[in-house]
PDB file of C-alpha atoms in Angstrom:
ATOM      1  CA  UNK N   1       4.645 -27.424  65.094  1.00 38.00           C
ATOM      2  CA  UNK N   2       6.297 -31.317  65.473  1.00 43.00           C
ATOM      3  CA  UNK N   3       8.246 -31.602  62.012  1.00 53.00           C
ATOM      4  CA  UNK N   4       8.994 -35.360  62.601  1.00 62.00           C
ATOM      5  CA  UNK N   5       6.573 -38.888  62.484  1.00 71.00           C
ATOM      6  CA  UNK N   6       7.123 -41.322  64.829  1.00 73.00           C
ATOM      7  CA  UNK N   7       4.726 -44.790  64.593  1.00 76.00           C
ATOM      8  CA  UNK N   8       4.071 -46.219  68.058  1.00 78.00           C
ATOM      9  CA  UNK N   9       2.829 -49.387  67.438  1.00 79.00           C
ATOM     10  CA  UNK N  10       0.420 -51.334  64.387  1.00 83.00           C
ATOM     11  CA  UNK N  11      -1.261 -54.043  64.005  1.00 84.00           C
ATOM     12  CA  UNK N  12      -3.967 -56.218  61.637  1.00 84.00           C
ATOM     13  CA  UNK N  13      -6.600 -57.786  61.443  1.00 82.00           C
ATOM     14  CA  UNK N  14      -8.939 -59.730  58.927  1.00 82.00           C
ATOM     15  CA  UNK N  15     -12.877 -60.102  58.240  1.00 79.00           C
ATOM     16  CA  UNK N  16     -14.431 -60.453  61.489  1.00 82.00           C
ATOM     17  CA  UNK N  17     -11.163 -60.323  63.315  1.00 88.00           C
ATOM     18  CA  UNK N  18     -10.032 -57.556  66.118  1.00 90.00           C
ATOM     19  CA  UNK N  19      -6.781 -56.209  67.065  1.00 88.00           C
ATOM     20  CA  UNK N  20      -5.941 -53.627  70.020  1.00 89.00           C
ATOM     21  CA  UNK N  21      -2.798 -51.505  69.810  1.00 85.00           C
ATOM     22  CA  UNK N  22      -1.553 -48.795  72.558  1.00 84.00           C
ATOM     23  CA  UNK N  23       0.681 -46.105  72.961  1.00 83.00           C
ATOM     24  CA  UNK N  24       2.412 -45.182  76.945  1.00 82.00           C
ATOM     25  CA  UNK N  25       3.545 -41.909  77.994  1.00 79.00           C
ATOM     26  CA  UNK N  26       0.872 -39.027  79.646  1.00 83.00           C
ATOM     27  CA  UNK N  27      -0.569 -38.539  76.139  1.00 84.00           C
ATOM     28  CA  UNK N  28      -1.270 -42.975  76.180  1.00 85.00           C
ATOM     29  CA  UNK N  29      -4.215 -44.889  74.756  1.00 89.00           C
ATOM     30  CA  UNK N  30      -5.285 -48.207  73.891  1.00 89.00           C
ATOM     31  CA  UNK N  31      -7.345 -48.625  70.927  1.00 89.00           C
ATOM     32  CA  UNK N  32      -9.084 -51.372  69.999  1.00 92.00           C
ATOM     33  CA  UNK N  33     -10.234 -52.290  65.974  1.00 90.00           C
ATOM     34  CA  UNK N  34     -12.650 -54.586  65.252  1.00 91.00           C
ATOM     35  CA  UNK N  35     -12.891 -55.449  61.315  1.00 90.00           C
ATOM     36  CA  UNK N  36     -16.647 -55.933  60.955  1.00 88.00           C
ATOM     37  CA  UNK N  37     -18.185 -59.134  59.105  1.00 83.00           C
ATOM     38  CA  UNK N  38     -20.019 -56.949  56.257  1.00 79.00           C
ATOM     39  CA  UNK N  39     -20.358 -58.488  52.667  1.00 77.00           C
ATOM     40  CA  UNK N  40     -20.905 -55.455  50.980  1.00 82.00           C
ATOM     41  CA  UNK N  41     -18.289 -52.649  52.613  1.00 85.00           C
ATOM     42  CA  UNK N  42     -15.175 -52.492  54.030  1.00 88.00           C
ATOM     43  CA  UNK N  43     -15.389 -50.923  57.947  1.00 89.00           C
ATOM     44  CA  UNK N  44     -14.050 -50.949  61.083  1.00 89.00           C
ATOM     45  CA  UNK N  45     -15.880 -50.434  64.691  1.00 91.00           C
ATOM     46  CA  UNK N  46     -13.258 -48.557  66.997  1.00 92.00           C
ATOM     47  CA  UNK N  47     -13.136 -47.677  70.465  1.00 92.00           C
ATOM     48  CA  UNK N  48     -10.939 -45.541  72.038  1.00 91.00           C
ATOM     49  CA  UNK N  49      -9.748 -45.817  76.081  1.00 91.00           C
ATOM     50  CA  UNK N  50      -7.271 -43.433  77.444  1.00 88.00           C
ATOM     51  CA  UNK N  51      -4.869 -44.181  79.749  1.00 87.00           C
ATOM     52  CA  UNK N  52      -5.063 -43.078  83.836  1.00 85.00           C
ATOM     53  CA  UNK N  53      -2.412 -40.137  82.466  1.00 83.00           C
ATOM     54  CA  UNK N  54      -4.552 -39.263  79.924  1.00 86.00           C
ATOM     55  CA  UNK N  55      -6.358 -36.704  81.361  1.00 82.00           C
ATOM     56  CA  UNK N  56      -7.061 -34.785  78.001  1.00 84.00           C
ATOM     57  CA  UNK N  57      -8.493 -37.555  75.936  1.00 87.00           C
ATOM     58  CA  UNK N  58     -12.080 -38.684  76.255  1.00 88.00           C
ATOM     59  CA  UNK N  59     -13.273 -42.409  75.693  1.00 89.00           C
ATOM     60  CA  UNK N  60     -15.264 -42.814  72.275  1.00 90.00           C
ATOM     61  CA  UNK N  61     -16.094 -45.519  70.166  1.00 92.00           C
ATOM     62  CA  UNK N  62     -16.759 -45.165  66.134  1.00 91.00           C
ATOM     63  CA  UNK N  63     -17.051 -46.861  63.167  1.00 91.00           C
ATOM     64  CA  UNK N  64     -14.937 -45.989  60.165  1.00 90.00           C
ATOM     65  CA  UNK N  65     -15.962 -47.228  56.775  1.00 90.00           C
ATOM     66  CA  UNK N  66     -12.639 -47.089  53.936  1.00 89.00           C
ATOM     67  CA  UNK N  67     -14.369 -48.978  51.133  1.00 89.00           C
ATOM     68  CA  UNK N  68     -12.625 -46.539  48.849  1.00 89.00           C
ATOM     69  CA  UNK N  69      -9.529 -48.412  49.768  1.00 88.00           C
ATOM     70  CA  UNK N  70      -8.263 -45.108  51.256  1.00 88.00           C
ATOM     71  CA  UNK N  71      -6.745 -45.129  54.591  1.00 88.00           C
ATOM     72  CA  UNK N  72      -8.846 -42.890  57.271  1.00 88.00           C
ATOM     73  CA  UNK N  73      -6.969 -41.039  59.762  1.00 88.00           C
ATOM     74  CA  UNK N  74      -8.783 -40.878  63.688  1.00 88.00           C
ATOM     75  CA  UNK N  75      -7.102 -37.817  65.637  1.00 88.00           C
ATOM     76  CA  UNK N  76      -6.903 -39.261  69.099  1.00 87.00           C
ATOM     77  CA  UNK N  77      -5.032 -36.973  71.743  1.00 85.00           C
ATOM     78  CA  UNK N  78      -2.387 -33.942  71.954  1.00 83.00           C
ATOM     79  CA  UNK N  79       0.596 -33.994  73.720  1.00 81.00           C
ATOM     80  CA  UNK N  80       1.530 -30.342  75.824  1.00 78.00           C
ATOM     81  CA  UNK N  81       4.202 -29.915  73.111  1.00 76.00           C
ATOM     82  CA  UNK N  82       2.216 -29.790  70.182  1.00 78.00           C
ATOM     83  CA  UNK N  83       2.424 -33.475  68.721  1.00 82.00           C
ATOM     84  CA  UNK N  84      -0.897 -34.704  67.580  1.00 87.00           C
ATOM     85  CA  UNK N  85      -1.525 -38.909  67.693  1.00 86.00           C
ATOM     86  CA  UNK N  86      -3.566 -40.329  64.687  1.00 87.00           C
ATOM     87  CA  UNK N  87      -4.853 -43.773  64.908  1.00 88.00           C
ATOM     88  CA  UNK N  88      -4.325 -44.416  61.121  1.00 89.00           C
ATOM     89  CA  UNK N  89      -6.905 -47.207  59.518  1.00 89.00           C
ATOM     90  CA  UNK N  90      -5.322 -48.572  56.775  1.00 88.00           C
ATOM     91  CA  UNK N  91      -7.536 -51.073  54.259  1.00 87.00           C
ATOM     92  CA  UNK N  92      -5.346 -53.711  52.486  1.00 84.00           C
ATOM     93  CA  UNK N  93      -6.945 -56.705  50.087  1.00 79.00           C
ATOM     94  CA  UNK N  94      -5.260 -59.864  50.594  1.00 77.00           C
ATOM     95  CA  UNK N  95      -5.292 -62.650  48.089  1.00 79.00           C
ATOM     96  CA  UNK N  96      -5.762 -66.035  49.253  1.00 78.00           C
ATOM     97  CA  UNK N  97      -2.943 -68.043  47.659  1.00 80.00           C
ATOM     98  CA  UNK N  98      -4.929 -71.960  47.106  1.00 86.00           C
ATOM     99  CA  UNK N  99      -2.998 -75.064  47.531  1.00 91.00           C
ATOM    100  CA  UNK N 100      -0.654 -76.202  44.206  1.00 89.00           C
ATOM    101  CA  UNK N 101       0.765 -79.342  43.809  1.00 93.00           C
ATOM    102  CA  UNK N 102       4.595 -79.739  45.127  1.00 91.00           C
ATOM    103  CA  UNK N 103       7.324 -79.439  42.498  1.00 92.00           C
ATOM    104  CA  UNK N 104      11.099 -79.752  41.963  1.00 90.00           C
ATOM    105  CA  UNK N 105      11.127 -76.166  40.276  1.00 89.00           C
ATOM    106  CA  UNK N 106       9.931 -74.963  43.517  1.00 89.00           C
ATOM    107  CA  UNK N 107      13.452 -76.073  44.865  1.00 92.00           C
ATOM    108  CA  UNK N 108      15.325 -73.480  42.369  1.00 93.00           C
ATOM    109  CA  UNK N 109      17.990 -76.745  42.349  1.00 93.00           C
ATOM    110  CA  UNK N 110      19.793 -75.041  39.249  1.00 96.00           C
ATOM    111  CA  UNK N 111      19.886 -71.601  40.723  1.00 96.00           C
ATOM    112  CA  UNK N 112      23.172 -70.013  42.339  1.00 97.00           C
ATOM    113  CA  UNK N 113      23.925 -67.862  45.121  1.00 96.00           C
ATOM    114  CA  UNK N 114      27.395 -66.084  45.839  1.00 96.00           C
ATOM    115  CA  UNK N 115      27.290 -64.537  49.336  1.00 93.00           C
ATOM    116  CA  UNK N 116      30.236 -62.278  48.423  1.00 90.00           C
ATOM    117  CA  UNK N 117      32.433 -65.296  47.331  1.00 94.00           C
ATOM    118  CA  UNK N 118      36.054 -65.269  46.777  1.00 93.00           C
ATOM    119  CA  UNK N 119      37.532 -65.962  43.047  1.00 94.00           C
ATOM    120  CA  UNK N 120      40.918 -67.502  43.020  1.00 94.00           C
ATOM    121  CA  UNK N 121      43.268 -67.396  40.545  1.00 93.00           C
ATOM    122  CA  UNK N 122      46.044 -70.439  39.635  1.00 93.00           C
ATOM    123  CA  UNK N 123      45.474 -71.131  43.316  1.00 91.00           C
ATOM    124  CA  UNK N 124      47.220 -67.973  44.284  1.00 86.00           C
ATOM    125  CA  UNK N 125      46.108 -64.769  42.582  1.00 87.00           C
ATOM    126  CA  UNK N 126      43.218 -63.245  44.280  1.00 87.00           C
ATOM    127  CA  UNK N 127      41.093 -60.997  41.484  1.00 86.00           C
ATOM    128  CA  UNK N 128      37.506 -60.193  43.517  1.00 85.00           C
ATOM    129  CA  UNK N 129      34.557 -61.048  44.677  1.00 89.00           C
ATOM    130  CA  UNK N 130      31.151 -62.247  43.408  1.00 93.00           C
ATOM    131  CA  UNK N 131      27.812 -61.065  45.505  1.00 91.00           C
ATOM    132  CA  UNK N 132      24.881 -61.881  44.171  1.00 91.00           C
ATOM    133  CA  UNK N 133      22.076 -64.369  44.051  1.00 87.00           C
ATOM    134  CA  UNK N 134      19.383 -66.111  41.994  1.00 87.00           C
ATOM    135  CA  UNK N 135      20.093 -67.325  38.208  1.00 93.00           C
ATOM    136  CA  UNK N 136      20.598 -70.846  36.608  1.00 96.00           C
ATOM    137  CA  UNK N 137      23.031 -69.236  34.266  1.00 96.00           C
ATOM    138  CA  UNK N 138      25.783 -66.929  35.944  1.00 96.00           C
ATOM    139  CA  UNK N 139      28.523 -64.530  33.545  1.00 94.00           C
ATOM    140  CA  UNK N 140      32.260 -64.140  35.045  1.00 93.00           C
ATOM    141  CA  UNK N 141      34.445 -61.772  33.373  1.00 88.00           C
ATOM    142  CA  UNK N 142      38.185 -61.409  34.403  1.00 87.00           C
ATOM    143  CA  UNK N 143      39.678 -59.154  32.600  1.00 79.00           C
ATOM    144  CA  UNK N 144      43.189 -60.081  31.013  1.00 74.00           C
ATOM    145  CA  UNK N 145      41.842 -63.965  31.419  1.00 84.00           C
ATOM    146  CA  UNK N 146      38.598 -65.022  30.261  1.00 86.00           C
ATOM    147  CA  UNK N 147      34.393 -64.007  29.888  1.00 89.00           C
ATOM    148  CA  UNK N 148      33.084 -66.862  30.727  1.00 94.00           C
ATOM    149  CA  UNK N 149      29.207 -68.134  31.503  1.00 96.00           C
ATOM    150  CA  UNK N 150      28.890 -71.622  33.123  1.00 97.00           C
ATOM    151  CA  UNK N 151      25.579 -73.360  34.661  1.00 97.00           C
ATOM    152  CA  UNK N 152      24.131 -76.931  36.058  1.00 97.00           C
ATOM    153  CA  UNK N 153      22.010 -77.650  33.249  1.00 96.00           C
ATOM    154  CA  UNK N 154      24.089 -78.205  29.844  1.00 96.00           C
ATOM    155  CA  UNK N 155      24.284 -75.018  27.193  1.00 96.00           C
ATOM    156  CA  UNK N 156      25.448 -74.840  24.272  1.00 95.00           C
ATOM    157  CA  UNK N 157      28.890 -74.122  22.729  1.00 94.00           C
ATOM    158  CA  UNK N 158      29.797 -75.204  26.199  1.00 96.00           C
ATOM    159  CA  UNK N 159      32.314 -77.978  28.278  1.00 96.00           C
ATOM    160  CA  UNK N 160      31.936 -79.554  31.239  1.00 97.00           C
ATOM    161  CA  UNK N 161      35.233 -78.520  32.302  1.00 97.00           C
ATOM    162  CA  UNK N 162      33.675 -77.050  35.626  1.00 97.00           C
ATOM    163  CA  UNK N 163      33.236 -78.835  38.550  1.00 97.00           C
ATOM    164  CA  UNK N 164      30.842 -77.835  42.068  1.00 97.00           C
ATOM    165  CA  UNK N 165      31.934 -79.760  45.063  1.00 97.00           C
ATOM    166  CA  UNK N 166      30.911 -79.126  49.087  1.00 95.00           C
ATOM    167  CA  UNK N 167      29.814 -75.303  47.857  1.00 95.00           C
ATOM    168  CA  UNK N 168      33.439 -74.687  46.127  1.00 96.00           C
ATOM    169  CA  UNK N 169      33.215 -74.035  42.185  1.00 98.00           C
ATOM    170  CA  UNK N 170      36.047 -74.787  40.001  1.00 97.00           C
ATOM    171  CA  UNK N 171      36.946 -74.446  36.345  1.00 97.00           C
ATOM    172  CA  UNK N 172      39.804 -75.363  34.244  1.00 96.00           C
ATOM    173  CA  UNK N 173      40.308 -72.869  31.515  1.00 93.00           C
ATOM    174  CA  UNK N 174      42.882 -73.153  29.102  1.00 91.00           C
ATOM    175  CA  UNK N 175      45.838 -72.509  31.359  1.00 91.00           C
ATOM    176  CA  UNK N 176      43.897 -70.937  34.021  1.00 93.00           C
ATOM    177  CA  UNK N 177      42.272 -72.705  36.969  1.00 96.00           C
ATOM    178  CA  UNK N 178      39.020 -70.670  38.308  1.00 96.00           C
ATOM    179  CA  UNK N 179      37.888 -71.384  41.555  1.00 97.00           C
ATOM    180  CA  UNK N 180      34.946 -69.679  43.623  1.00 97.00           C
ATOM    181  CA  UNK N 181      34.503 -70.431  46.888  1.00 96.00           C
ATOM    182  CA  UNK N 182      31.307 -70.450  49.438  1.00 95.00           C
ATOM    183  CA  UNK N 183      29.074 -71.005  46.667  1.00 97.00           C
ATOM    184  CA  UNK N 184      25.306 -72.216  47.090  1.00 96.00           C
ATOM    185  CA  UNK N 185      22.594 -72.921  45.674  1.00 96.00           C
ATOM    186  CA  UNK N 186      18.530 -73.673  45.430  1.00 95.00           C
ATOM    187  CA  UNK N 187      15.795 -71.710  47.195  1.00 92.00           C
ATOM    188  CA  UNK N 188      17.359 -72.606  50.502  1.00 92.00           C
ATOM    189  CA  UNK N 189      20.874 -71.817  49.640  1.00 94.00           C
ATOM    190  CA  UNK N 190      22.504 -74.842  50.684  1.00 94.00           C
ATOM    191  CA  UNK N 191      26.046 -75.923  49.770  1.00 95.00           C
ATOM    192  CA  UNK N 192      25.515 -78.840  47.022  1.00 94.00           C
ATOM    193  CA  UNK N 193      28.046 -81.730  48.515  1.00 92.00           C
ATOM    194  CA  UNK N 194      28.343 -83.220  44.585  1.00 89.00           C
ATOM    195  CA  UNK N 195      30.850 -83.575  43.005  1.00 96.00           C
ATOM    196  CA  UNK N 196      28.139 -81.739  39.830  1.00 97.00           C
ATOM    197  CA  UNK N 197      29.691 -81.324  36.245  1.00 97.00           C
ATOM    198  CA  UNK N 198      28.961 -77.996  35.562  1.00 98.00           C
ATOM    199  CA  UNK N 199      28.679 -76.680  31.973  1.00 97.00           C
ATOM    200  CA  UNK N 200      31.162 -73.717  31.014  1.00 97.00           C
ATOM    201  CA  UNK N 201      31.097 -71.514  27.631  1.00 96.00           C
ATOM    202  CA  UNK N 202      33.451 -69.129  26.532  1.00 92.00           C
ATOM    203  CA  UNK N 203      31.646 -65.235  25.167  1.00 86.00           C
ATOM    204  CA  UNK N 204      34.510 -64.920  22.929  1.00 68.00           C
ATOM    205  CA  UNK N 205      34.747 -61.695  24.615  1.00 59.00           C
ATOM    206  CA  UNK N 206      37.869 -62.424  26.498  1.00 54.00           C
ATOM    207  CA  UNK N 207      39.287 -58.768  27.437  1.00 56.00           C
ATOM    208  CA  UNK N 208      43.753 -58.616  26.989  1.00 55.00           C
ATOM    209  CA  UNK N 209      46.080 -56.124  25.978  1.00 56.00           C
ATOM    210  CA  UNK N 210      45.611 -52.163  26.112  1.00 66.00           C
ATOM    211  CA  UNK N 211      41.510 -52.744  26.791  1.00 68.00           C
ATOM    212  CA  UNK N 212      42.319 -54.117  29.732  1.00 65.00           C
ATOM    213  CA  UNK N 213      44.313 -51.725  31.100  1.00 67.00           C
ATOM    214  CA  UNK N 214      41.645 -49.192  30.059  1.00 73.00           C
ATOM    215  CA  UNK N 215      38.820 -51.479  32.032  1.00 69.00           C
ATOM    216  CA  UNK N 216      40.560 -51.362  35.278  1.00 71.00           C
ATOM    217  CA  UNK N 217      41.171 -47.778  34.764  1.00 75.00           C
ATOM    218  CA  UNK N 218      37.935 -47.413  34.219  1.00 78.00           C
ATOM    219  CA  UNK N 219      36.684 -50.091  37.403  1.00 74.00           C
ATOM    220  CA  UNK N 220      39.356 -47.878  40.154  1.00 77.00           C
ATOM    221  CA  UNK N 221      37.303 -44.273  38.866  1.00 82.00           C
ATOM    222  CA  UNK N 222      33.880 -45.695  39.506  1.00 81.00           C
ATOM    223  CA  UNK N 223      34.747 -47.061  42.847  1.00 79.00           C
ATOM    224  CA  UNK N 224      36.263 -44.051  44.022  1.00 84.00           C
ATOM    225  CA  UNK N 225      33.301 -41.850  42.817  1.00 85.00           C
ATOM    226  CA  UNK N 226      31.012 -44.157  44.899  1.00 82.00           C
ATOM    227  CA  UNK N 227      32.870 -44.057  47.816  1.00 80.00           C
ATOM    228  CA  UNK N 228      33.296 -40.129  47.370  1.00 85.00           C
ATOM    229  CA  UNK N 229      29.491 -40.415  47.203  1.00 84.00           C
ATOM    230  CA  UNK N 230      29.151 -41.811  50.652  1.00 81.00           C
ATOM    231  CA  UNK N 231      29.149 -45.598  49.384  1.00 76.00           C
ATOM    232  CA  UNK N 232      30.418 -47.410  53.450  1.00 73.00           C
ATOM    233  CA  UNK N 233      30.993 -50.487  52.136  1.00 71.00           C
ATOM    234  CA  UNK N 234      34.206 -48.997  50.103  1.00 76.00           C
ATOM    235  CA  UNK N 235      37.029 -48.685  52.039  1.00 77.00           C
ATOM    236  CA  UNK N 236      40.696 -47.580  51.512  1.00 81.00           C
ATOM    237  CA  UNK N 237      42.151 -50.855  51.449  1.00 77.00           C
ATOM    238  CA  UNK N 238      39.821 -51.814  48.742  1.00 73.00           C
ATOM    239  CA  UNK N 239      40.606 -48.774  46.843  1.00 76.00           C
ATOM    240  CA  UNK N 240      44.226 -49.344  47.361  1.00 77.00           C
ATOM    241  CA  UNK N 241      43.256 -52.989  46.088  1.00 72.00           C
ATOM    242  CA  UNK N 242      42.095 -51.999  42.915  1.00 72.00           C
ATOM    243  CA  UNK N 243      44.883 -49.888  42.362  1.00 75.00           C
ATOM    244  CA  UNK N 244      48.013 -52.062  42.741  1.00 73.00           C
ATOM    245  CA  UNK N 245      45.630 -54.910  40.548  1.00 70.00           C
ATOM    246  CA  UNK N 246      46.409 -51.477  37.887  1.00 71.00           C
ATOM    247  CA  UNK N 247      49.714 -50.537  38.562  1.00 73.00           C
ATOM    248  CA  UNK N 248      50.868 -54.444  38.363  1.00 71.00           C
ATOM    249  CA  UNK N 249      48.975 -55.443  35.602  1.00 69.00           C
ATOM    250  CA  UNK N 250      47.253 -57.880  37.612  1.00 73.00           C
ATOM    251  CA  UNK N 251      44.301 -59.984  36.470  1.00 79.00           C
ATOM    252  CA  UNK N 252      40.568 -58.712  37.950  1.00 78.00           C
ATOM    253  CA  UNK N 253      37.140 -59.745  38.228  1.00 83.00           C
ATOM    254  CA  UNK N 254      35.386 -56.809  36.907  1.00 77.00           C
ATOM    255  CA  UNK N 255      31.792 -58.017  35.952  1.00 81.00           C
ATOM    256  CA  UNK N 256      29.355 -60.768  36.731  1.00 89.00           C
ATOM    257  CA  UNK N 257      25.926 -61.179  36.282  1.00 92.00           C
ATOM    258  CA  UNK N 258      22.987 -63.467  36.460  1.00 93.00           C
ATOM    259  CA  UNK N 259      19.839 -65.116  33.995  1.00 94.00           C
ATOM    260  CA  UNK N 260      17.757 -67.817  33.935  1.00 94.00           C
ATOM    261  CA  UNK N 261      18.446 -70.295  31.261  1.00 94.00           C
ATOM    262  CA  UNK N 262      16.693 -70.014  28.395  1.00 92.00           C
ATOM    263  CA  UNK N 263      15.245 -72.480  25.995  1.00 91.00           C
ATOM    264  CA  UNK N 264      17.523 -71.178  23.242  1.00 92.00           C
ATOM    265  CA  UNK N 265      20.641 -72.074  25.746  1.00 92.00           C
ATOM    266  CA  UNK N 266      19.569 -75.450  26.013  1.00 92.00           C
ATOM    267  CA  UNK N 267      21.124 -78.469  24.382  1.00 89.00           C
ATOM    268  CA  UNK N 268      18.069 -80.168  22.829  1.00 77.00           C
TER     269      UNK N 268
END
C-alpha cells in the first residue's frame, strides 16, 4: 500500500465550460470535464480515454453531480505497484466581484513596505533590520535610543522632523539621526521620489540603562532558540551579531510593527 499523494495535473472550469486534464506513464489517461449548464444542480459530465499504454483502464463516460458542495472522487486506473489514480471533482462557488468606481485609497499611497531594510545609526552604527509590509502608521524601537512611531499623514503629539526621499527614510531625533533605507510604499511598492515630511511621535517608552541590557539579553536567547529550532534564515554571523551589539553595549533595533491610522491618531 502507496503511503504518499502525488497530484498530476488540475484544472477548472465554469458553468457551461469544459476542461481536459491527463496524466503519462503506462497507467496514463486523459479526462475530459464538462461543467453542465443546469440552473438547479451543480454536475459535471466526464469521460474517461486511456492512453495506448493503458491497457488496464477501460473508456467510460459519467456524470457526477456535487451539489452538496462535496468533492466526488472517480477511481480511474491502477498502476502494477499498487498506486490507485482518482480523478478528484472538486465544486468551488465563485463570487462575481461588479465594477466599483476608481479611488485613491485603492493606491494604499500612505502605506509602507520595508523589504528587510537597513536602519542606520549617526550615519555609522548599524542596529538591524526592518521586514515587513502594509501599515500607514509603522513603530521603531531601538533600544538604548528611542520608541518611536512616524507616518505620511500627520498624528498627533507628533513632528515633522522625518523626511522620505527616493525610498530612503530619515529622522532627526534629539541627537540621533535615524535613517532606513530601501523603503517603499503604496499597493505597488514603489520608491516615493519626494522629498515627503513625514510625521514622527515619541511613545515615551524610550528603553536605557539596566532594561536595556536585559532586552538584548533577552532578543540574543530567542534568536538562538529559533535557530536551535531549525529557523534557516538565522545564521552564526547573525547570532554572533547580536551578541557583540550585548557585550559592547551597542544600540539595537529590537521591535517594529505596523497599523493603520486611526481616526483617534489624526490631527483634526
Amino acid at each position: 500500500m502507496k503511503a504518499t499523494y502525488r497530484q498530476h495535473s488540475s484544472g477548472s472550469c465554469s458553468y457551461g465550460g469544459t476542461v481536459g486534464i491527463g496524466v503519462g506513464g503506462t497507467s496514463g489517461f486523459n479526462a475530459e470535464i464538462q461543467c453542465l449548464p443546469t440552473n438547479d444542480r451543480i454536475a459535471a459530465a466526464v469521460s474517461i480515454e486511456p492512453s495506448k499504454a493503458n491497457a488496464g483502464t477501460q473508456a467510460s463516460k459519467s456524470e457526477v453531480d456535487v451539489s452538496d458542495m462535496r468533492p466526488d472522487f472517480i477511481e480511474v486506473a491502477k498502476s502494477d505497484d499498487g498506486r490507485v489514480y482518482y480523478l478528484i471533482i472538486e465544486p468551488e462557488m465563485v463570487k462575481i466581484q461588479l465594477p466599483k468606481a476608481f479611488t485613491v485609497d485603492d493606491l494604499s499611497p500612505f502605506d509602507w513596505d520595508f523589504p528587510q531594510s537597513p536602519v542606520v545609526l549617526n550615519d555609522n552604527i548599524y542596529v538591524g533590520r526592518i521586514g515587513m509590509g502594509g501599515g500607514s502608521l509603522i513603530g521603531v524601537t531601538i533600544a538604548g535610543v528611542a520608541d518611536l512611531e512616524f507616518s505620511l499623514r500627520e498624528i498627533k503629539n507628533s513632528e515633522p522632523i522625518g523626511t522620505l526621499q527616493s525610498g530612503r527614510l530619515s529622522i532627526k531625533y534629539g541627537d540621533d539621526q535615524i535613517v532606513i533605507s530601501g523603503v517603499r510604499n503604496g499597493a505597488n511598492k514603489t520608491n516615493l521620489e519626494g522629498p515627503y515630511k513625514v510625521w514622527v511621535r515619541s511613545t515615551d517608552a524610550d528603553v536605557t540603562g539596566e532594561e536595556y541590557k536585559r532586552q538584548m539579553a533577552e532578543q540574543v536567547k530567542a534568536i538562538q532558540e529559533m535557530k536551535d529550532k531549525g529557523d534557516v534564515t538565522i545564521t552564526d554571523d547573525i547570532i554572533k551579531q547580536f551578541k557583540s551589539f550585548v557585550n559592547d553595549n551597542r544600540p539595537m533595533l529590537i521591535g517594529s510593527s505596523s497599523r493603520e491610522v486611526q481616526d483617534r491618531d489624526l490631527v483634526k
